[in-house]
XYZ file of C-alpha atoms in Angstrom:
667
model
C 38.410 44.205 -8.260
C 40.339 46.875 -6.405
C 41.008 48.550 -9.771
C 37.344 48.961 -10.667
C 36.080 52.443 -9.937
C 34.075 55.226 -11.439
C 37.045 56.392 -13.533
C 37.318 52.997 -15.202
C 35.801 53.023 -18.722
C 32.599 51.105 -17.993
C 30.375 53.124 -20.278
C 30.251 50.876 -23.336
C 27.499 52.840 -25.021
C 29.517 56.067 -25.171
C 32.104 54.771 -27.603
C 30.949 54.880 -31.243
C 33.076 51.880 -32.172
C 30.880 48.758 -31.790
C 33.963 46.567 -31.403
C 35.078 48.586 -28.382
C 31.579 48.347 -26.970
C 31.598 44.601 -27.461
C 34.989 44.150 -25.826
C 33.965 46.290 -22.857
C 30.796 44.298 -22.329
C 32.608 40.976 -22.597
C 35.124 42.193 -20.015
C 32.322 43.078 -17.603
C 30.725 39.685 -18.245
C 33.943 37.915 -17.286
C 34.273 40.014 -14.138
C 30.632 39.290 -13.199
C 31.424 35.631 -12.617
C 32.871 36.580 -9.208
C 30.646 37.854 -6.411
C 33.167 40.409 -5.138
C 33.601 41.754 -8.650
C 29.854 42.143 -9.031
C 29.776 44.163 -5.829
C 32.666 46.341 -7.087
C 30.960 46.789 -10.467
C 27.824 47.937 -8.690
C 29.837 50.500 -6.758
C 31.157 51.711 -10.106
C 27.579 52.424 -11.283
C 27.581 49.572 -13.812
C 23.765 49.443 -13.836
C 23.429 52.972 -15.164
C 26.061 52.276 -17.804
C 24.350 49.095 -18.967
C 20.919 50.734 -19.200
C 22.444 53.526 -21.315
C 24.150 50.960 -23.539
C 20.766 49.302 -24.124
C 19.894 52.314 -26.333
C 22.645 51.320 -28.734
C 21.675 51.104 -32.420
C 23.279 47.691 -32.843
C 20.988 44.715 -31.965
C 23.954 42.453 -31.261
C 25.277 44.922 -28.700
C 21.804 45.252 -27.135
C 21.536 41.484 -26.721
C 24.983 41.392 -25.130
C 23.965 44.196 -22.765
C 20.985 42.162 -21.561
C 23.159 39.091 -21.128
C 25.659 41.024 -19.028
C 22.861 42.695 -17.038
C 21.429 39.257 -16.201
C 24.841 38.137 -14.961
C 25.529 41.088 -12.694
C 21.961 41.000 -11.330
C 22.739 37.699 -9.608
C 23.998 39.931 -6.809
C 21.345 41.423 -4.523
C 22.972 44.848 -4.313
C 22.919 45.113 -8.114
C 19.205 44.293 -8.184
C 18.642 47.031 -5.626
C 20.454 49.496 -7.901
C 18.198 48.470 -10.788
C 15.185 49.284 -8.608
C 16.670 52.597 -7.514
C 17.079 53.830 -11.093
C 13.664 52.475 -12.172
C 15.402 50.025 -14.447
C 12.588 47.465 -14.567
C 10.108 50.073 -15.747
C 12.414 50.901 -18.638
C 12.894 47.254 -19.492
C 9.213 46.312 -19.305
C 8.323 49.304 -21.458
C 10.405 47.723 -24.194
C 8.189 44.595 -23.989
C 5.379 46.599 -25.588
C 7.659 47.722 -28.422
C 7.058 45.420 -31.389
C 10.187 46.749 -33.132
C 12.523 45.111 -30.599
C 10.918 41.668 -30.232
C 14.335 40.089 -30.579
C 15.212 41.645 -27.202
C 12.114 40.466 -25.351
C 13.589 37.141 -24.229
C 16.628 38.806 -22.664
C 14.464 41.492 -21.060
C 12.198 38.933 -19.395
C 15.217 37.038 -18.103
C 16.550 40.177 -16.429
C 13.097 41.008 -15.049
C 12.774 37.474 -13.710
C 15.983 37.587 -11.707
C 15.121 41.051 -10.380
C 11.699 39.780 -9.240
C 13.446 37.562 -6.694
C 13.582 40.579 -4.406
C 10.271 41.091 -2.668
C 10.692 44.868 -2.559
C 11.331 44.887 -6.301
C 8.264 42.771 -6.953
C 6.165 44.959 -4.685
C 7.357 48.029 -6.566
C 6.433 46.340 -9.862
C 2.925 45.781 -8.523
C 2.530 49.432 -7.572
C 3.949 50.686 -10.858
C 1.865 48.370 -13.045
C 4.926 46.517 -14.309
C 3.626 43.215 -12.962
C 0.446 43.613 -14.969
C 2.544 44.309 -18.039
C 4.416 41.060 -17.512
C 1.183 39.123 -16.998
C -0.288 40.524 -20.210
C 2.901 39.666 -22.030
C 2.634 36.064 -20.839
C -0.778 35.623 -22.474
C -0.487 37.707 -25.630
C 2.925 37.072 -27.133
C 4.519 34.272 -29.134
C 5.440 30.966 -27.377
C 9.029 31.886 -26.552
C 7.922 35.091 -24.899
C 5.244 33.262 -22.926
C 7.824 30.744 -21.863
C 10.209 33.419 -20.595
C 7.453 35.312 -18.764
C 6.283 32.112 -17.055
C 9.854 31.309 -16.054
C 10.153 34.736 -14.460
C 6.904 34.230 -12.537
C 7.860 30.709 -11.498
C 11.320 31.739 -10.320
C 10.155 34.576 -8.128
C 7.181 32.654 -6.685
C 9.538 30.340 -4.820
C 9.584 32.892 -2.003
C 6.344 32.846 0.035
C 6.074 36.617 0.238
C 6.533 36.919 -3.530
C 3.892 34.283 -4.134
C 1.466 36.279 -2.023
C 2.087 39.403 -4.117
C 1.457 37.414 -7.299
C -1.753 36.057 -5.810
C -2.894 39.549 -4.864
C -2.484 40.485 -8.538
C -4.548 37.470 -9.670
C -1.673 35.859 -11.517
C -3.559 32.522 -11.294
C -5.936 33.714 -14.023
C -2.979 34.405 -16.294
C -1.611 30.904 -15.788
C -5.031 29.329 -16.340
C -5.270 31.143 -19.672
C -1.882 29.833 -20.736
C -2.900 26.254 -19.805
C -5.492 26.462 -22.547
C -2.790 26.842 -25.186
C -1.163 24.256 -27.420
C 2.609 24.821 -27.343
C 4.195 21.929 -25.351
C 7.001 24.018 -23.892
C 4.627 26.722 -22.666
C 2.219 24.149 -21.231
C 5.016 22.405 -19.362
C 6.282 25.699 -17.918
C 2.759 26.735 -16.913
C 2.321 23.422 -15.080
C 5.638 23.906 -13.332
C 4.576 27.396 -12.283
C 1.380 25.965 -10.801
C 3.420 23.375 -8.953
C 5.676 26.044 -7.492
C 2.917 28.388 -6.396
C 0.508 25.944 -4.697
C 2.519 25.938 -1.502
C 0.433 29.020 -0.764
C -3.017 27.838 0.475
C -4.780 30.838 -1.036
C -3.208 30.159 -4.416
C -4.225 26.474 -4.208
C -7.783 27.480 -3.374
C -7.913 29.925 -6.272
C -6.518 27.403 -8.748
C -9.160 24.915 -7.613
C -11.987 27.405 -8.069
C -10.991 28.520 -11.574
C -10.706 24.975 -12.981
C -6.972 24.348 -13.055
C -7.516 20.756 -11.832
C -9.608 19.943 -14.888
C -7.054 21.574 -17.196
C -4.225 19.545 -15.661
C -6.190 16.278 -15.855
C -6.528 16.761 -19.611
C -2.767 17.184 -19.907
C -1.958 13.854 -18.179
C -2.401 12.070 -21.489
C -0.590 14.707 -23.577
C 1.663 13.335 -26.287
C 4.605 15.355 -24.996
C 6.305 13.605 -22.077
C 7.517 16.819 -20.450
C 3.949 18.124 -20.359
C 2.869 14.846 -18.764
C 5.619 15.097 -16.161
C 4.861 18.684 -15.206
C 1.080 18.213 -15.132
C 1.380 15.165 -12.861
C 3.832 17.051 -10.637
C 1.306 19.873 -10.318
C -1.479 17.445 -9.427
C 0.750 15.815 -6.818
C 1.410 19.164 -5.137
C -2.152 20.393 -5.512
C -3.692 17.248 -4.007
C -1.457 17.325 -0.934
C -3.694 17.642 2.148
C -6.603 18.944 0.081
C -9.780 16.871 0.051
C -11.400 19.352 -2.327
C -8.671 18.848 -4.928
C -8.702 15.071 -4.453
C -12.465 15.021 -4.928
C -12.121 17.034 -8.129
C -9.551 14.539 -9.425
C -11.726 11.517 -8.611
C -14.795 13.058 -10.225
C -13.003 14.304 -13.344
C -13.889 12.632 -16.619
C -10.197 11.930 -17.271
C -9.562 10.032 -14.022
C -9.410 6.672 -15.836
C -6.617 8.141 -17.926
C -4.674 8.772 -14.718
C -4.776 5.058 -13.866
C -3.899 4.053 -17.429
C -0.845 6.324 -17.522
C 0.209 5.001 -14.113
C 0.209 1.484 -15.531
C 1.661 2.186 -18.964
C 4.132 5.057 -18.603
C 7.863 4.364 -18.668
C 8.827 7.728 -17.185
C 9.982 7.386 -13.557
C 8.932 10.972 -12.858
C 5.399 10.474 -14.140
C 5.025 7.206 -12.222
C 6.285 8.638 -8.934
C 4.152 11.790 -9.274
C 0.981 9.814 -10.074
C 1.634 7.344 -7.249
C 1.919 10.379 -4.977
C -1.432 11.649 -6.274
C -2.962 8.266 -5.404
C -1.402 8.437 -1.932
C -2.807 11.928 -1.381
C -6.287 10.798 -2.442
C -6.514 7.584 -0.413
C -5.592 9.371 2.795
C -9.240 10.421 2.710
C -11.226 7.320 3.654
C -14.360 8.287 1.744
C -12.419 8.437 -1.547
C -10.566 5.112 -1.278
C -13.324 2.885 -2.566
C -13.808 4.999 -5.692
C -10.125 4.789 -6.521
C -9.935 1.034 -5.868
C -12.802 0.491 -8.303
C -10.614 1.992 -11.047
C -8.168 -0.949 -10.793
C -5.449 1.252 -9.360
C -4.044 -1.694 -7.352
C -2.797 -3.361 -10.519
C -1.108 -0.152 -11.640
C 0.635 0.359 -8.310
C 1.695 -3.282 -8.260
C 3.465 -2.769 -11.584
C 5.278 0.262 -10.138
C 6.877 -1.931 -7.459
C 8.992 -3.649 -10.084
C 10.323 -0.350 -11.461
C 14.088 0.045 -10.851
C 13.714 3.726 -9.973
C 13.803 4.213 -6.193
C 11.417 7.201 -6.200
C 8.800 5.150 -8.040
C 9.108 2.258 -5.576
C 8.879 4.544 -2.553
C 5.828 6.393 -3.894
C 4.092 3.120 -4.824
C 4.770 1.656 -1.366
C 3.290 4.707 0.328
C 0.181 4.576 -1.848
C -0.326 0.851 -1.275
C 0.166 1.192 2.474
C -2.549 3.845 2.580
C -4.895 1.866 0.335
C -4.823 -1.456 2.190
C -6.467 0.126 5.199
C -9.661 -0.618 3.251
C -10.890 -4.237 3.154
C -11.947 -4.058 -0.494
C -8.479 -2.804 -1.381
C -6.919 -5.802 0.363
C -9.077 -8.113 -1.721
C -7.908 -6.392 -4.891
C -4.307 -6.467 -3.702
C -4.434 -10.262 -3.441
C -5.380 -10.399 -7.124
C -2.085 -8.730 -8.047
C 1.522 -9.691 -7.488
C 2.117 -6.733 -5.188
C 2.911 -8.797 -2.085
C 5.409 -10.898 -3.999
C 7.012 -7.738 -5.385
C 7.307 -6.248 -1.897
C 9.100 -9.349 -0.683
C 11.401 -9.209 -3.721
C 12.275 -5.612 -2.842
C 13.291 -6.715 0.654
C 15.449 -9.441 -0.837
C 17.124 -7.439 -3.580
C 17.161 -3.710 -2.816
C 20.154 -2.035 -1.196
C 18.463 1.349 -0.818
C 17.692 2.063 2.831
C 14.595 4.169 2.186
C 13.153 1.650 -0.267
C 13.691 -1.128 2.278
C 12.022 0.917 5.011
C 8.978 1.711 2.892
C 8.615 -1.897 1.692
C 8.845 -3.279 5.241
C 6.396 -0.637 6.436
C 3.939 -1.504 3.651
C 4.156 -5.221 4.435
C 3.511 -4.512 8.109
C 0.362 -2.561 7.252
C -0.783 -5.058 4.603
C -0.882 -7.978 7.034
C -4.423 -7.459 8.276
C -5.794 -10.989 7.983
C -4.759 -14.615 7.609
C -5.068 -14.630 3.834
C -2.614 -11.763 3.448
C -0.179 -13.374 5.879
C -0.226 -16.705 4.075
C 0.259 -15.053 0.700
C 3.298 -13.192 2.029
C 4.743 -16.344 3.569
C 4.181 -18.177 0.296
C 6.511 -15.598 -1.267
C 9.182 -16.028 1.409
C 8.394 -13.014 3.576
C 9.027 -14.851 6.825
C 12.635 -15.721 6.081
C 13.579 -12.314 4.708
C 11.951 -10.490 7.640
C 13.728 -12.775 10.100
C 17.033 -11.858 8.462
C 16.173 -8.166 8.456
C 15.373 -8.202 12.151
C 19.077 -8.711 12.795
C 20.065 -6.139 10.190
C 22.051 -3.229 11.616
C 20.633 -0.682 9.140
C 19.069 1.970 11.332
C 15.308 2.226 10.939
C 14.959 -0.903 8.814
C 15.236 -3.599 11.457
C 12.602 -1.926 13.674
C 10.071 -1.918 10.837
C 10.966 -5.517 10.010
C 10.268 -6.537 13.610
C 6.819 -4.930 13.472
C 6.050 -6.589 10.124
C 7.263 -9.964 11.391
C 5.133 -9.758 14.527
C 2.007 -9.007 12.491
C 2.851 -11.734 10.009
C 3.158 -14.304 12.774
C 0.021 -13.008 14.487
C -2.085 -13.859 11.453
C -0.231 -17.025 10.407
C -0.026 -19.233 13.479
C 1.573 -22.081 11.557
C 4.476 -19.782 10.741
C 4.543 -18.475 14.303
C 4.745 -21.954 15.793
C 7.467 -22.908 13.304
C 9.474 -19.776 14.084
C 8.880 -19.253 17.809
C 7.913 -22.725 18.989
C 5.023 -21.447 21.071
C 1.403 -20.381 20.725
C -0.146 -18.368 23.518
C -3.484 -18.958 25.156
C -4.973 -16.222 22.989
C -3.682 -17.753 19.737
C -6.641 -19.718 18.406
C -5.707 -22.604 16.113
C -8.090 -22.777 13.163
C -8.515 -24.995 10.137
C -5.529 -24.692 7.835
C -2.974 -24.724 10.644
C -0.078 -27.130 10.186
C 2.979 -28.117 12.185
C 6.147 -28.822 10.211
C 8.370 -29.137 13.262
C 10.950 -26.730 14.625
C 12.760 -24.590 12.076
C 16.431 -25.179 11.482
C 19.053 -22.510 10.721
C 18.865 -21.479 7.080
C 15.586 -23.321 6.534
C 12.530 -21.612 5.084
C 8.930 -21.879 6.174
C 7.195 -23.829 3.432
C 3.617 -23.323 2.226
C 1.276 -26.284 2.597
C 0.942 -26.774 -1.152
C 4.673 -27.327 -1.486
C 4.595 -29.840 1.357
C 1.692 -31.671 -0.268
C 3.572 -31.936 -3.547
C 6.583 -33.632 -1.965
C 7.033 -37.350 -2.247
C 6.560 -39.464 0.845
C 9.787 -39.734 2.850
C 10.943 -40.897 6.260
C 11.064 -37.414 7.742
C 8.738 -36.122 10.430
C 5.117 -35.942 9.254
C 3.449 -32.591 8.836
C 0.424 -32.378 11.129
C -2.574 -30.638 9.587
C -5.776 -29.261 11.119
C -8.890 -29.521 8.932
C -12.339 -30.167 10.325
C -14.529 -28.643 7.615
C -14.488 -28.571 3.841
C -15.846 -30.159 0.692
C -13.266 -32.878 0.193
C -14.906 -36.022 1.605
C -13.100 -38.613 3.621
C -13.340 -42.240 2.374
C -15.673 -44.431 4.388
C -12.919 -46.851 5.299
C -10.736 -44.024 6.680
C -13.694 -42.892 8.766
C -14.080 -46.480 9.893
C -10.460 -46.542 11.015
C -10.988 -43.326 12.921
C -13.889 -44.784 14.798
C -12.500 -48.260 15.474
C -8.910 -47.546 16.435
C -9.817 -45.036 19.127
C -11.029 -45.869 22.574
C -14.376 -45.552 24.203
C -14.407 -42.532 26.466
C -16.694 -40.951 28.965
C -15.901 -37.326 28.187
C -17.789 -35.863 31.135
C -15.876 -37.862 33.728
C -12.614 -37.868 31.857
C -12.361 -41.641 32.171
C -11.833 -44.016 29.318
C -9.822 -46.865 27.941
C -7.357 -46.941 25.125
C -6.674 -49.572 22.544
C -4.091 -51.961 23.906
C -5.079 -51.247 27.519
C -7.116 -53.576 29.671
C -10.473 -51.991 30.499
C -12.123 -51.974 33.861
C -14.536 -54.845 34.372
C -17.526 -52.545 34.260
C -16.408 -51.278 30.852
C -15.514 -54.631 29.288
C -17.261 -55.486 26.078
C -18.214 -58.937 24.995
C -16.949 -58.538 21.441
C -13.399 -57.595 20.512
C -12.859 -54.524 18.370
C -11.887 -55.630 14.849
C -8.598 -54.470 13.361
C -9.146 -51.627 10.870
C -8.628 -52.122 7.167
C -6.129 -49.819 5.439
C -7.668 -46.717 3.849
C -8.230 -46.323 0.155
C -5.715 -44.362 -1.865
C -5.717 -40.587 -1.401
C -7.141 -38.733 -4.374
C -4.795 -36.055 -5.696
C -6.839 -32.973 -4.808
C -3.886 -30.642 -4.237
C -4.971 -30.032 -0.643
C -5.054 -31.993 2.626
C -7.936 -34.352 3.248
C -10.815 -33.127 5.369
C -10.601 -34.693 8.801
C -14.021 -36.074 9.791
C -12.518 -37.626 12.933
C -11.441 -34.211 14.156
C -14.896 -32.901 13.364
C -16.366 -35.588 15.610
C -13.829 -34.838 18.334
C -14.837 -31.177 18.292
C -18.527 -31.993 18.469
C -18.030 -34.410 21.371
C -15.713 -32.132 23.308
C -17.930 -29.090 22.793
C -21.069 -30.841 23.992
C -19.466 -32.720 26.881
C -16.507 -30.695 28.164
C -17.957 -27.226 27.650
C -20.790 -27.562 30.176
C -18.525 -28.774 33.013
C -18.735 -26.309 35.938
C -15.068 -25.499 36.504
C -12.116 -24.911 34.256
C -10.085 -27.477 36.186
C -12.707 -30.152 35.451
C -12.771 -29.141 31.787
C -8.987 -29.463 31.520
C -8.944 -32.833 33.246
C -11.753 -34.256 31.119
C -10.299 -32.914 27.896
C -6.781 -34.214 28.629
C -8.102 -37.739 29.265
C -10.206 -37.517 26.125
C -7.221 -36.466 24.006
C -5.041 -39.171 25.492
C -7.588 -41.850 24.718
C -7.913 -40.728 21.101
C -4.128 -40.998 20.766
C -3.645 -44.445 22.283
C -4.310 -43.852 25.953
C -1.860 -43.526 28.868
C 1.679 -44.520 27.931
C 4.058 -46.685 29.941
C 6.550 -47.130 27.113
C 6.826 -45.039 23.967
C 8.439 -47.961 22.176
C 5.444 -50.173 22.955
C 3.123 -47.550 21.464
C 4.704 -48.093 18.014
C 3.571 -44.652 16.933
C 6.276 -44.337 14.281
C 5.075 -47.393 12.361
C 1.519 -46.133 12.666
C 2.463 -42.725 11.230
C 4.490 -44.312 8.444
C 1.512 -46.439 7.456
C -0.786 -43.406 7.263
C 1.752 -41.545 5.110
C 2.002 -44.530 2.781
C -1.767 -44.919 2.552
C -2.392 -41.239 1.885
C 0.704 -40.919 -0.315
C 1.656 -37.679 1.382
C 3.718 -36.436 4.301
C 0.814 -34.228 5.399
C -1.415 -36.020 7.892
C -4.646 -34.619 9.364
C -4.327 -34.712 13.158
C -7.525 -36.760 13.574
C -6.082 -39.609 11.505
C -3.491 -40.316 14.184
C -4.637 -42.898 16.731
C -1.295 -43.616 18.360
C 0.470 -40.371 19.100
C 3.096 -39.034 21.472
C 3.833 -35.653 23.012
C 3.616 -33.343 20.006
C 0.628 -35.126 18.432
C -1.363 -34.997 21.656
C -0.365 -31.430 22.518
C -1.592 -30.165 19.143
C -4.891 -32.023 19.409
C -5.393 -30.693 22.946
C -4.747 -27.132 21.766
C -7.190 -27.499 18.860
C -9.976 -28.878 21.055
C -9.278 -26.484 23.926
C -9.611 -23.530 21.573
C -12.946 -24.857 20.282
C -14.280 -25.550 23.781
C -13.077 -22.235 25.176
C -10.383 -23.493 27.534
C -7.375 -21.128 27.419
C -4.279 -23.226 26.732
C -0.880 -22.565 25.222
C 1.138 -24.865 22.971
C 4.881 -25.086 23.559
C 7.459 -26.973 21.519
C 10.401 -28.623 23.251
C 13.274 -30.720 21.983
C 13.307 -34.327 20.813
C 9.634 -34.481 19.757
C 8.478 -32.990 23.039
C 5.562 -30.550 23.111
C 3.140 -29.676 25.873
C 0.255 -27.465 26.855
C 0.197 -24.962 29.678
C -2.930 -23.661 31.401
C -3.637 -21.079 34.079
C -5.903 -21.624 37.071
C -6.864 -19.182 39.785
C -6.358 -20.710 43.222
C -6.767 -18.756 46.424
C -6.975 -15.500 44.496
C -3.666 -16.164 42.725
C -2.950 -17.375 39.225
C -0.958 -20.587 38.913
C 0.473 -22.048 35.749
C 0.327 -25.764 35.048
C 1.588 -28.160 32.442
C -1.050 -30.687 31.284
C 0.006 -34.343 31.307
C -1.352 -36.073 28.216
C 1.053 -39.015 28.261
C 1.787 -40.712 31.584
C -1.139 -39.785 33.819
C -3.656 -37.970 31.619
C -5.556 -35.318 33.533
C -2.709 -34.614 35.964
C -1.589 -30.995 36.217
C 2.100 -30.346 36.847
C 2.940 -26.920 38.209
C 5.265 -25.074 35.879
C 8.758 -25.026 37.347
C 8.228 -28.176 39.377
C 10.361 -31.295 39.104
C 7.508 -33.227 37.504
C 7.021 -30.585 34.823
C 10.735 -30.598 34.117
C 10.767 -34.380 33.686
C 7.786 -34.207 31.310
C 9.634 -31.766 29.060
C 12.832 -33.815 28.765
C 13.884 -37.254 27.663
């Protein structure tokens, strides 16, 4: 570059030999690849030489001049020189010359790169050149329109340039072009809209002149590129704009948006449309309208798309949608929750994992959602992710897991081995025992379908429902239990000698075995538990103090489970449980069916009844079939925590941390 100076023959148009002109231009083009050479060429007045060469009589040379001019104008100092010699005015004047239409494409390319400079663009506005370009974009053949739109789009990337274009009402020009038919021009016009809407004034103007409606029509265009660019424009337009989102929802083509979201195979279209949905549902008043269009099914399908951008956009949209209760109902009708769990299991992309875990955490807003997620294995995968060292993923997994366990107490008890005093056990709860390493939490239907085995029975809570209990099973429930005075907390258990005052003249007959369990695909309704709840509610609830309620309830529970125990072996609970499993032909046993139970049977029944009565009590799992309940009493202005004895001396409270409490928890 040190050899380039004003004496160097850089005036290609002065030599009459076209071959010399061509060689000179090609030499400059090769030099223009390097930034330092472009600067040196500018110092050698290359701009003036090139503009002179543009007057050459040979079209091929003219085209080469424009090509070289475009190359050297990549340097800012060269563009400044073009402005200084009024080069753009000369070039744009040629756009109105119908005799040199073959040069128009090259001219617009040079103008476009020069428009990157705000001062140049401002000068074009003052000189009328910008208006010339705008008119050219709407009145020429498709290729010319395409080049003019590219020039506008390129320069509008700078905020100050975009403002100048807005001041010259360039939005009207683009709107006119959107009414055309050429796919390439339509796609470029959409892209130009997408680029310019970062300016709030431009977005507002586009909204007022009907660009939203024009873009909505193009969503279903037969050309995929037009679809991609129109959906991209809608995604950018709808960002943080309730007015735009409202226009989209109310447009006659909105159903087409949902259809394309479900049917398109283009990752770009899917991710852009999912982003549009996300932008809309951020406005609470618009969610319900979008849900009614069956958008949940479309987003659910996007979750299985292998493209990461599509998955991320779909997750964001779903997470925003499920804030609405009606959307959660629709979500359960799809396979979205199962797909989210599959993403957590299979994806290796950090951002996809984060968004999926985040969406699951937001989706868990009720028990039904939690159980559906656990049915798909969410609990195990979230447990594994909580120990994952991927930054940002494990934290979201912890939040999702906590919410999952909050709404699915059966899973919480399986995983954590404890239910707090505020965790209310409801119908549908079941206890499968403590989880083992590598084991999965199993849905109740799977447990019901298993053949009877010699493993620990699954305890089930069910006090209401339509599935009737056979009369003979109800008979067993009423005859194998003991008579109890719930108010006083005193009673007698089967196998225990009653006090003289409570002796009965007739012996209680041995119960007959229940009839075979009908295969209903769900646990049997527990009428015994229903009776327990009614008795406890009417008798324990009215007692004046919480201590009296706890004492009465603990004795009541003990008596329903065989009474005070002196020897677990003598209780023969295992044979009793085995018989129930055989009679019902299932490993799932309603808690009220058990009349001879030990620690974990009694603790669960106490928790169920305490929650119904309104006595705050926790449920804690220990080792070797141990489980117990803890309660809190205020004594002398201080809170004290007690373990409730349901086995040895029912009604006794053992202070947590005491020797007696420790003995109760261990073999």
